[in-house]
Short mmCIF file of C-alpha atoms and ligand atoms in Angstrom, two decimals:
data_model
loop_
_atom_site.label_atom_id
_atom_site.label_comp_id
_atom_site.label_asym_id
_atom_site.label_seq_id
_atom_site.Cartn_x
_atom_site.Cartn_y
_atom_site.Cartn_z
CA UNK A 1 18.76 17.52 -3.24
CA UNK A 2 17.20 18.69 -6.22
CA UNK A 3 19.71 21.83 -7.02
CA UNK A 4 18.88 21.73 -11.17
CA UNK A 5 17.58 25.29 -12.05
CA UNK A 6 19.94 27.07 -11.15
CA UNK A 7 20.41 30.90 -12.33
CA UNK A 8 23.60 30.80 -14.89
CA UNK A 9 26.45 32.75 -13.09
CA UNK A 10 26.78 36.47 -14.53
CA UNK A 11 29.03 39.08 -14.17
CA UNK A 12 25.81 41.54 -13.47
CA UNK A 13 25.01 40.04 -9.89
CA UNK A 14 28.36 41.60 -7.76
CA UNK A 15 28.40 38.79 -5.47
CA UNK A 16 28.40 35.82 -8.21
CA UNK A 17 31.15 37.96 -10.33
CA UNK A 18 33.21 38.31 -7.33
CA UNK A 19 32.64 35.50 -4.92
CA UNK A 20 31.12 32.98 -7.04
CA UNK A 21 31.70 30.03 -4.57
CA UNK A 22 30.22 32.04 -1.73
CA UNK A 23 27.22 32.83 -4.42
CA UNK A 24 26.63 29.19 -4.95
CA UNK A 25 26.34 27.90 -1.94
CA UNK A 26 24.07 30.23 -1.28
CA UNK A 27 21.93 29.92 -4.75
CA UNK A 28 21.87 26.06 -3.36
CA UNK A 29 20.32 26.71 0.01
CA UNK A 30 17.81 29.26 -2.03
CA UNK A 31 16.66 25.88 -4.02
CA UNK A 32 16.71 23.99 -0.73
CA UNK A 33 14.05 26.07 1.00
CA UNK A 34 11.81 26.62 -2.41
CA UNK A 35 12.17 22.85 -3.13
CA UNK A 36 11.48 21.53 1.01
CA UNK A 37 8.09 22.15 3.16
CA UNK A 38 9.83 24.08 6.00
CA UNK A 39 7.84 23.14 9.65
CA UNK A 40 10.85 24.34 11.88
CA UNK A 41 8.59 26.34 14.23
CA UNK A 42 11.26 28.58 14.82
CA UNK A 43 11.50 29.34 11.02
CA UNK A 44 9.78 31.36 8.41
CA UNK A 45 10.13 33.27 4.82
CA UNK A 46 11.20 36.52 5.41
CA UNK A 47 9.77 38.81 2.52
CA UNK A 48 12.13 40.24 0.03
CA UNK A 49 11.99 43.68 1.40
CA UNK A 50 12.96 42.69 4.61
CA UNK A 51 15.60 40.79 2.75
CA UNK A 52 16.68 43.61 0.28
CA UNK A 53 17.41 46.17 3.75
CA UNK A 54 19.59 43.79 5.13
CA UNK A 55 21.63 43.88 1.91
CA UNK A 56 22.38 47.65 1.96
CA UNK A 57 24.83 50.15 2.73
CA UNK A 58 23.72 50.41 6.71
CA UNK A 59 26.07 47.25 7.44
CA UNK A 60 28.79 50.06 7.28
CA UNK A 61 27.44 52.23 9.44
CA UNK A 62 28.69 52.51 13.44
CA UNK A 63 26.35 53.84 15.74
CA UNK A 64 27.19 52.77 19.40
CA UNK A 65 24.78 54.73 21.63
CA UNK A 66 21.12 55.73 20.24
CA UNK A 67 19.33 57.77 18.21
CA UNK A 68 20.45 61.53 19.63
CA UNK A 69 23.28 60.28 21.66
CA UNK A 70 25.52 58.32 19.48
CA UNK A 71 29.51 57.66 20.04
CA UNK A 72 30.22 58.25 16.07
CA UNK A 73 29.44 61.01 13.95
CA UNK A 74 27.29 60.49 11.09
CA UNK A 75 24.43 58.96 12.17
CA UNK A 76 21.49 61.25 10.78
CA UNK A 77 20.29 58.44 8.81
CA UNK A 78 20.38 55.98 10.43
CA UNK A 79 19.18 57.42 13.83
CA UNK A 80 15.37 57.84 11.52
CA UNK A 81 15.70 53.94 10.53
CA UNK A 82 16.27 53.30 14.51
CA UNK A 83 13.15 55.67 15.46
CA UNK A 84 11.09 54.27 13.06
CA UNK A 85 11.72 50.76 13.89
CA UNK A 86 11.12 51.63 17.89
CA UNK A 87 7.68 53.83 16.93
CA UNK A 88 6.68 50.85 15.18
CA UNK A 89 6.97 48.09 17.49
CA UNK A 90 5.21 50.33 20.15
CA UNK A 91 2.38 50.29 17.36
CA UNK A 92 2.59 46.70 17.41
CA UNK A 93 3.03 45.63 20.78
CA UNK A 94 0.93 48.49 22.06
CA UNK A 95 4.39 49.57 24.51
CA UNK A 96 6.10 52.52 25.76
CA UNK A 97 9.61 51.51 25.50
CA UNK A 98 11.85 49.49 22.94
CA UNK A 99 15.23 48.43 22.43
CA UNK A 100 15.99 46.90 18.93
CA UNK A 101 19.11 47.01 19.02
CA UNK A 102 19.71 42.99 20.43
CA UNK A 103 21.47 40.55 17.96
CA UNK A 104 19.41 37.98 18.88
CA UNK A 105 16.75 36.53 21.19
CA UNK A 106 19.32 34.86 23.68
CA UNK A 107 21.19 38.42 23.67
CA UNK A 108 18.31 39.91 24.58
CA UNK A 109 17.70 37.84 27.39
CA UNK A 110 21.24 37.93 28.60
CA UNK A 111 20.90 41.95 28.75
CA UNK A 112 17.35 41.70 30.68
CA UNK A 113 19.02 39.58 33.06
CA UNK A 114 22.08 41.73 33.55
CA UNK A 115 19.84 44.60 33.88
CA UNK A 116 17.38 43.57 36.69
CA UNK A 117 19.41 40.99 38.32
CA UNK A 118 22.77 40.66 40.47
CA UNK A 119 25.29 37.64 39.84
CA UNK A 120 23.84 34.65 42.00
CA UNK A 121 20.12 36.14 42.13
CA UNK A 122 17.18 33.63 41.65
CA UNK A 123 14.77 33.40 38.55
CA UNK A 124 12.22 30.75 37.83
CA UNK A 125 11.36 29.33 34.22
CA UNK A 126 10.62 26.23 32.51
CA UNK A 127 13.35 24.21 32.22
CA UNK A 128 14.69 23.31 28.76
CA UNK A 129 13.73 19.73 28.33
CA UNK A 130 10.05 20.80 29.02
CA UNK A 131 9.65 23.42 26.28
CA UNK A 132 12.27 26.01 27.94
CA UNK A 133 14.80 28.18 26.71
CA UNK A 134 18.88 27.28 26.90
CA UNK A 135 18.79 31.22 28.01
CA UNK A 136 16.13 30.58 30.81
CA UNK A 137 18.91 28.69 32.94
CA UNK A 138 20.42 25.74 31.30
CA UNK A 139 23.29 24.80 33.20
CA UNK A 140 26.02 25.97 30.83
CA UNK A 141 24.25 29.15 29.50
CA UNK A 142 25.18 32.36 31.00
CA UNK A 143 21.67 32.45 32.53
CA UNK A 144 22.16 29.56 34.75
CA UNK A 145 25.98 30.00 35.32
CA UNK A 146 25.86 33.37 36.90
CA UNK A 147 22.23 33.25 38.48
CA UNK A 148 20.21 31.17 39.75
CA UNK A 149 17.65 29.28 38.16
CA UNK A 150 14.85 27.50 40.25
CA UNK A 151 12.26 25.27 37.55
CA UNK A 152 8.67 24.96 37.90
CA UNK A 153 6.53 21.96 36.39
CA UNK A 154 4.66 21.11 33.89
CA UNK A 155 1.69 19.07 34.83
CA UNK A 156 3.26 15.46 34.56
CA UNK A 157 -0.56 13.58 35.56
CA UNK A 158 -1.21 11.79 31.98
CA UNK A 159 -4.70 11.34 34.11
CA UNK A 160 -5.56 15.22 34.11
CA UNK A 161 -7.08 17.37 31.39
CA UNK A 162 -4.02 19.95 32.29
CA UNK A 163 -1.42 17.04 31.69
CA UNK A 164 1.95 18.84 30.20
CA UNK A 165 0.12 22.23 30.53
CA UNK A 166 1.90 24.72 32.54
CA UNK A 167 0.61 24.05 36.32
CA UNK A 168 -0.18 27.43 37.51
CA UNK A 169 -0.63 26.42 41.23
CA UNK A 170 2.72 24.38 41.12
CA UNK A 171 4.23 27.96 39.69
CA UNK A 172 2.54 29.79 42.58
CA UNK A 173 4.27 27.54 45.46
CA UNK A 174 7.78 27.34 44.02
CA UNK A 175 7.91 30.78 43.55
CA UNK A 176 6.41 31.12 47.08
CA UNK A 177 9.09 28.82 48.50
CA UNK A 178 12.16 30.49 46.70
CA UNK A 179 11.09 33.90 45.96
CA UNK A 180 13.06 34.43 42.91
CA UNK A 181 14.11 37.81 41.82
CA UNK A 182 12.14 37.42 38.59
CA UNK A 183 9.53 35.02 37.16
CA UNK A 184 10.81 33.87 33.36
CA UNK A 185 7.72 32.85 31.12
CA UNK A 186 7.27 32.08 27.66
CA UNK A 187 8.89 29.76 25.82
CA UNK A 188 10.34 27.58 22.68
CA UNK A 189 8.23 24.55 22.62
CA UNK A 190 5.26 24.94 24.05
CA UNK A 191 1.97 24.60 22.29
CA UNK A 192 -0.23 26.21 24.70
CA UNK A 193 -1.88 29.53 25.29
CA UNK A 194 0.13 31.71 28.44
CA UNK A 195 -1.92 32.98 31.00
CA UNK A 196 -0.11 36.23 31.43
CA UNK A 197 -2.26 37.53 33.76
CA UNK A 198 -2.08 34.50 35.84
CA UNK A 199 2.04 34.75 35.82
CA UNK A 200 1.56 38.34 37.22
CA UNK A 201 -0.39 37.68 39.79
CA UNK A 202 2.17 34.76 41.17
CA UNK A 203 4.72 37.41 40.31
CA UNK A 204 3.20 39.89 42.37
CA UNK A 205 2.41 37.79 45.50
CA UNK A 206 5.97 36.36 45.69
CA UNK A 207 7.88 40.13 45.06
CA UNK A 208 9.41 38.99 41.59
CA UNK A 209 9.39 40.76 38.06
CA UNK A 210 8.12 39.33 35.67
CA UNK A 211 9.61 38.74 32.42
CA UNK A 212 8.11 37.12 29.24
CA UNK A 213 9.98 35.63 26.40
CA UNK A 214 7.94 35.65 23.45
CA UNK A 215 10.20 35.19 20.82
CA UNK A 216 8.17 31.98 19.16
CA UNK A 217 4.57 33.61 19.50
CA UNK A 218 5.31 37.53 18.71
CA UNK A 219 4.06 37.35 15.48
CA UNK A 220 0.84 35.54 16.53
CA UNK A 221 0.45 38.60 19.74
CA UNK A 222 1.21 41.14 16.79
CA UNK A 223 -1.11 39.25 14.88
CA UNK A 224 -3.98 39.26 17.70
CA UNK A 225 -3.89 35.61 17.40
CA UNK A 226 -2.67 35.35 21.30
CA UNK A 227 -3.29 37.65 24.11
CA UNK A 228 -0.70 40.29 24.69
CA UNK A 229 1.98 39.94 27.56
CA UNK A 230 1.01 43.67 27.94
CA UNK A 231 -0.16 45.29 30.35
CA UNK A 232 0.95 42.12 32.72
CA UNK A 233 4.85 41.76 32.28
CA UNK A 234 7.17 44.14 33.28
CA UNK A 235 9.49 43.32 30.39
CA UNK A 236 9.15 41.44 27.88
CA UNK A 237 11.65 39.85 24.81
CA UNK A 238 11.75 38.53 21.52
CA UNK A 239 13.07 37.85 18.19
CA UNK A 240 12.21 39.17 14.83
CA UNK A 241 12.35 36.42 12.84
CA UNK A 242 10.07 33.52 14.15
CA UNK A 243 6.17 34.12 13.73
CA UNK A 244 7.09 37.49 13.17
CA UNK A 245 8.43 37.40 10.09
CA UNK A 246 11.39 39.18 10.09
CA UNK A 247 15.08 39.56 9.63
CA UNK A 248 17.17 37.43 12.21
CA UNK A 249 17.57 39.40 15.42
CA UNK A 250 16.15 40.66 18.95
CA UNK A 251 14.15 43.03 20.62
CA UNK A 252 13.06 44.18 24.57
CA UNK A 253 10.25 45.94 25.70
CA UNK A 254 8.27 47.31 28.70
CA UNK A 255 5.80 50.17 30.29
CA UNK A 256 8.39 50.87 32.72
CA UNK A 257 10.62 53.95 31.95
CA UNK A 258 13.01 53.03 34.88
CA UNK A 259 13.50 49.10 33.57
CA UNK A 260 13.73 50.96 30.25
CA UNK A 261 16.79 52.80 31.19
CA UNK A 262 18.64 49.98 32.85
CA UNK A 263 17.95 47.38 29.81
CA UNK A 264 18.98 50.57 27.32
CA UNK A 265 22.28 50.64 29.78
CA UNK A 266 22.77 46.77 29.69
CA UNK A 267 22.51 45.94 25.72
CA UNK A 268 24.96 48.81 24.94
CA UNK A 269 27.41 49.02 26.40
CA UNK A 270 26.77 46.43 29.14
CA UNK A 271 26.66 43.86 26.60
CA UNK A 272 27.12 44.35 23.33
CA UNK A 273 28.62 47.27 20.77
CA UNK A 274 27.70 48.59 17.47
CA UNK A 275 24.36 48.06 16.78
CA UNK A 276 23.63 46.41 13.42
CA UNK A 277 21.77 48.94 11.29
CA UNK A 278 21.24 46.65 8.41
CA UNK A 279 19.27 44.12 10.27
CA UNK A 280 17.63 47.31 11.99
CA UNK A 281 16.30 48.48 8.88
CA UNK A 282 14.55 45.14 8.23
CA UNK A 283 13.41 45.11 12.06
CA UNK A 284 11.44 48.30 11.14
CA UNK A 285 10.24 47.12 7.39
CA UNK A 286 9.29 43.58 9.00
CA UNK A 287 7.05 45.58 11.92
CA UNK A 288 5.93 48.08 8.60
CA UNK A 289 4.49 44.34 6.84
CA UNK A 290 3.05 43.27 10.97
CA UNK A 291 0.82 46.83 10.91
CA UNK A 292 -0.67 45.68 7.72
CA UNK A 293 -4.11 43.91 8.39
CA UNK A 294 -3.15 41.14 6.27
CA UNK A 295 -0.68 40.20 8.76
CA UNK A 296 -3.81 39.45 11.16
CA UNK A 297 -5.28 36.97 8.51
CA UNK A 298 -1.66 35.63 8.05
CA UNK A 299 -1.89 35.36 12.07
CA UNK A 300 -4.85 33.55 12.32
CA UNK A 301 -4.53 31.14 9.61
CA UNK A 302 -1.06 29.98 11.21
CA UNK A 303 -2.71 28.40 14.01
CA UNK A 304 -5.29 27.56 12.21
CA UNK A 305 -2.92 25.29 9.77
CA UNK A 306 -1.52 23.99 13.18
CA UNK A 307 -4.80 22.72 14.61
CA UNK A 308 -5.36 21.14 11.28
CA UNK A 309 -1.76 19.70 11.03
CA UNK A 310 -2.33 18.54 14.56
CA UNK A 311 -5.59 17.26 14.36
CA UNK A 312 -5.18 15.03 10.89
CA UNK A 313 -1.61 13.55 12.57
CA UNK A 314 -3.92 12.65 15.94
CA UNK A 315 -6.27 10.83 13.41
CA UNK A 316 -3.30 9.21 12.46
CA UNK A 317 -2.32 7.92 15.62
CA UNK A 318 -0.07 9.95 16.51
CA UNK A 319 -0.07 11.79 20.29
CA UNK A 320 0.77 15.25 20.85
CA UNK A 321 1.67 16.60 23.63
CA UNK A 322 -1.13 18.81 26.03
CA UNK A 323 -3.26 16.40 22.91
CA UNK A 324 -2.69 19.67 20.68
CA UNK A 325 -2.04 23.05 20.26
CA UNK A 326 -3.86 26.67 20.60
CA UNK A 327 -0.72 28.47 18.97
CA UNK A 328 2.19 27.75 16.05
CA UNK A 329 3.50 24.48 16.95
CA UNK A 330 2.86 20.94 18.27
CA UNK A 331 5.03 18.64 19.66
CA UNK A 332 4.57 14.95 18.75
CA UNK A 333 5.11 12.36 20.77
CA UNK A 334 6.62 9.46 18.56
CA UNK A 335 6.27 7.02 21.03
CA UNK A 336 2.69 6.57 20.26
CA UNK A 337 3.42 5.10 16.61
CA UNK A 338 6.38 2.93 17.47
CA UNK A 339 8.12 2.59 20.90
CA UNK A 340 11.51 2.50 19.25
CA UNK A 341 11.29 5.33 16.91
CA UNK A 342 13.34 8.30 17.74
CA UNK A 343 13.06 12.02 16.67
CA UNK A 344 16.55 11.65 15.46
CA UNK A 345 15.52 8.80 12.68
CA UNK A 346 12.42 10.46 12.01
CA UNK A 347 14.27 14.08 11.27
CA UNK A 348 16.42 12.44 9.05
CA UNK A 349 13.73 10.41 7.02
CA UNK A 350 11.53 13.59 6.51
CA UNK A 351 14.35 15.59 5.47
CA UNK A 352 14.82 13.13 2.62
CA UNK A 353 11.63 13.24 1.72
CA UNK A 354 11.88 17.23 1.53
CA UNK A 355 9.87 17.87 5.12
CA UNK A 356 12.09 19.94 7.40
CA UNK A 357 11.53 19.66 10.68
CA UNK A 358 13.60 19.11 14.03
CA UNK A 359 13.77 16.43 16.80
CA UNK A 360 12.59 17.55 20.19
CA UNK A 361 12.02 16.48 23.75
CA UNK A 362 8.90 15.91 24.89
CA UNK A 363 8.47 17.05 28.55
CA UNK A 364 10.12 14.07 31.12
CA UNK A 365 11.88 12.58 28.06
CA UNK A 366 13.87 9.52 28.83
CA UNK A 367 16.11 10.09 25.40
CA UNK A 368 19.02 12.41 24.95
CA UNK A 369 18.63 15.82 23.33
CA UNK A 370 20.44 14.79 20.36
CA UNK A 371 17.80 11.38 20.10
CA UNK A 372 14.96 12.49 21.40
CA UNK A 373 11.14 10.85 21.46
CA UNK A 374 9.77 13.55 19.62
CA UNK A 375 9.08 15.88 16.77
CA UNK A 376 8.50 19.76 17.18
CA UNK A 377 6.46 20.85 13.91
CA UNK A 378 4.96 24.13 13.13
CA UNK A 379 3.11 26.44 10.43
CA UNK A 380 4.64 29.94 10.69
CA UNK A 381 6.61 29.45 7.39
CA UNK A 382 4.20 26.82 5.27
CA UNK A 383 1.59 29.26 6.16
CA UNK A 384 3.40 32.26 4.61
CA UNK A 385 4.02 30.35 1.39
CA UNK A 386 0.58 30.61 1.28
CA UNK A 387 -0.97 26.51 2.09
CA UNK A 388 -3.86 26.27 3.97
CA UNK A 389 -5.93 23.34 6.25
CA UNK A 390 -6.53 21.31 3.65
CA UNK A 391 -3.09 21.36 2.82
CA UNK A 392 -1.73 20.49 6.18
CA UNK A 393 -3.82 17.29 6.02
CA UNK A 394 -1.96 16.58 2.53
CA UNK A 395 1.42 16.89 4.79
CA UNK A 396 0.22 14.95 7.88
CA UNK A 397 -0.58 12.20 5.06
CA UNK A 398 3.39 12.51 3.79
CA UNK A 399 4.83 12.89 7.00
CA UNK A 400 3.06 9.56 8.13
CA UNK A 401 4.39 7.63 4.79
CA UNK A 402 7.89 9.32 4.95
CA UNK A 403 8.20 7.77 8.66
CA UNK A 404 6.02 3.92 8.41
CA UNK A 405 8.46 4.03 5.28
CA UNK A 406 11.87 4.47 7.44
CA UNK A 407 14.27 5.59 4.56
CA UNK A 408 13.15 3.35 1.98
CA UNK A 409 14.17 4.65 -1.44
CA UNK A 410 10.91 4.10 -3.30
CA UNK A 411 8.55 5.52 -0.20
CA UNK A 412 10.62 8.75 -0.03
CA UNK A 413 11.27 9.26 -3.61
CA UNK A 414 7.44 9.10 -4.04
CA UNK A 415 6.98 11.68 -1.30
CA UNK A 416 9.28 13.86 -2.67
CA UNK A 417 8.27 14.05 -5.97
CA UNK A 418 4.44 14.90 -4.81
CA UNK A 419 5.57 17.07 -2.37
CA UNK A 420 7.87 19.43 -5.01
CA UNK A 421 4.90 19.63 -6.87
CA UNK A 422 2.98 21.56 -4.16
CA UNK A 423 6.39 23.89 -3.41
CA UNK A 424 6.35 24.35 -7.37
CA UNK A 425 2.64 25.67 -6.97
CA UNK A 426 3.61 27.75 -4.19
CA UNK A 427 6.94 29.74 -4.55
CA UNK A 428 8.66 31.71 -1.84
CA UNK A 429 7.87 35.02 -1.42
CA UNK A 430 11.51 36.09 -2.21
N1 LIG B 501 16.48 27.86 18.60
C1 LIG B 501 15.18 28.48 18.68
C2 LIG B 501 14.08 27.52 18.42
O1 LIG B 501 14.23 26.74 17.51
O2 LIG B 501 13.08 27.54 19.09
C3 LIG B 501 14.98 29.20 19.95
O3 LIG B 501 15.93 30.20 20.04
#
């Protein structure tokens, strides 16, 4: 890793005078991401104002309860942060109701699910090795320890047009059959428009709520990029920090006043405490940047980089999954190059070559999570450092050398060096 460039240490920044290990390590994972093309789906550049709130005096502040009914004294300030954050994501999501108070995506899933659900109640979602969440019921989360998860398919006919699309009718009858308590969509790796409307209608016929978790595609929904889960889900969840933009964190919302009360109830103090009023802050500057219309452009020119990423690795030979993608991401099927290759060796090749990405499952995956026969890519965060399509068919043409090259020194150095070139013409936006 390329770490030269570094700022001098100085007694002016507080954190390098006083911690300067701590200040290092971090300077060196600041080089890392300005020196690497980052396609983690899940990942992004969060501006630096979103940045510079998180690194303020809030991360003092307690403030169990909410705005006008806190525990602690004190809270004046930060009660208008919390209000402001909540008025905005209404704006945004077009809602009545919103918690932002969740850590984190899987928090805020926990509390929906300890809100509207008793211990050993039934849910259905995707399961995790099809593009699932581990907090839609993997078998050692809390979500499929204390309830009951029942899966529904993908369509697994390589001989349909729907193949590894969400089958809508195979939704309907399992839900039919086990009439789950709630219907879980949305989900981590899947690179396919959700018919919302569709999900409510199942949702409806079999008694369920329904619940959508839209933590990889909120900033593309905020973005008008993909339809809304509203007015269709009951509740709905997300994080801050994926498409959207933002700092790392959670968020719930819904229409309903009464599901509104119970999930308020069920993050604090069902399950967590003090709300963090740091990360708050940059919740509410991050939906302040998603009101602007440049976000829409920024919206629509993700997915646009994907299809373009997408399509110029299909010309390469490589399959995707669903054969390509309507939103952020894509998952490709490494199978189609080389029978042996694993996502694990092809991770670790592209890293080295400065193209960050991680291994995935593709749906019905005969390889273990941590080997995997696939790649998940996406363009949330290249797309923020400003590249566009004909950039993405510059990376499809590294990614295919850094992999038919398989480590070798000369191949990857070569990538690398082209590569920094193009991170050196776009900097980070912090
Ligand atoms: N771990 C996240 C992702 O990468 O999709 C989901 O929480």
């Amino acid at each position: 890793m390329n770490i030269s460039g570094l700022e001098p240490i100085t007694d002016t920044n507080p954190l390098a005078a006083e911690d300067p290990q701590v200040w290092q390590y971090i300077q060196n994972e600041s080089q890392r991401q300005a020196n690497t093309l980052e396609l983690i789906a899940s990942e992004n550049h969060a501006s630096a104002a979103v940045i510079a709130a998180m690194g303020t005096c809030l991360t003092n502040k307690y403030a169990e309860g909410y705005p006008g009914a806190r525990y602690y004294g004190g809270c004046e300030f930060v009660d208008q942060v919390e209000d402001l954050a909540r008025d905005r994501a209404k704006a945004i999501f077009g809602c009545e109701h919103v918690n932002v108070q969740p850590h984190s995506g899987a928090q805020a899933n926990a509390a929906v699910f300890f809100a509207l659900m008793d211990h050993g109640d039934k849910f259905a979602s995707l399961v995790l090795a099809d593009g699932g969440h581990l907090s839609h019921g993997m078998k050692i989360n809390i979500s499929g320890k204390y309830y009951q998860p029942v899966h529904y398919p993908l369509n697994y006919d390589s001989g349909s047009p729907d193949f590894e699309r969400i089958d809508y009718d195979a939704v309907r009858s399992v839900c039919m059959e086990h009439k789950p308590k709630m219907v879980l969509c949305g989900y981590s790796a899947y690179p396919r428009v959700i018919d919302f409307k569709r999900f409510r209608e199942i949702a409806d016929e079999c008694g369920a709520i329904l619940m959508a978790d839209i933590a990889h595609i909120a900033g593309l929904i905020a973005g008008g990029a993909h339809p809304s889960p509203f007015p269709h889900c009951h509740v709905v969840t997300t994080t801050t920090h994926k498409t959207l933009r933002g700092p790392r964190g959670g968020m719930i919302m819904t229409n309903d006043a009464d599901i509104a009360k119970k999930i308020n109830r069920s993050v604090f103090p069902g399950t967590q405490g003090g709300p963090l009023m740091h990360v708050i802050a940059a919740k509410a500057v991050c939906f302040g940047e998603a009101l602007q219309p440049a976000f829409k452009q920024y919206a629509k020119q993700v997915v646009k980089n994907a299809q373009a990423l997408a399509s110029n690795l299909e010309q390469k030979g490589y399959r995707l999954t669903s054969g390509g993608t309507d939103n952020h991401l894509m998952l490709v099927d490494l199978r189609s190059r080389d029978a042996d290759l694993t996502g694990a060796q092809a991770e670790g090749w592209l890293e080295a070559a400065g193209i960050i990405v991680n291994k995935n499952g593709i749906p019905q995956d005969p390889r273990p999570p941590r080997v995997t026969s696939g790649l998940r890519l996406g363009t949330p965060a290249t797309t923020t450092r400003g590249l566009n399509e004909g950039h993405m068919a510059q990376i499809a043409d590294w990614i295919d050398r850094a992999i038919a090259g398989q480590g070798d020194e000369a191949a990857t150095k070569q990538v690398r060096n082209e590569l920094q070139e193009l991170c050196r013409q776009f900097p980070l936006p912090h």
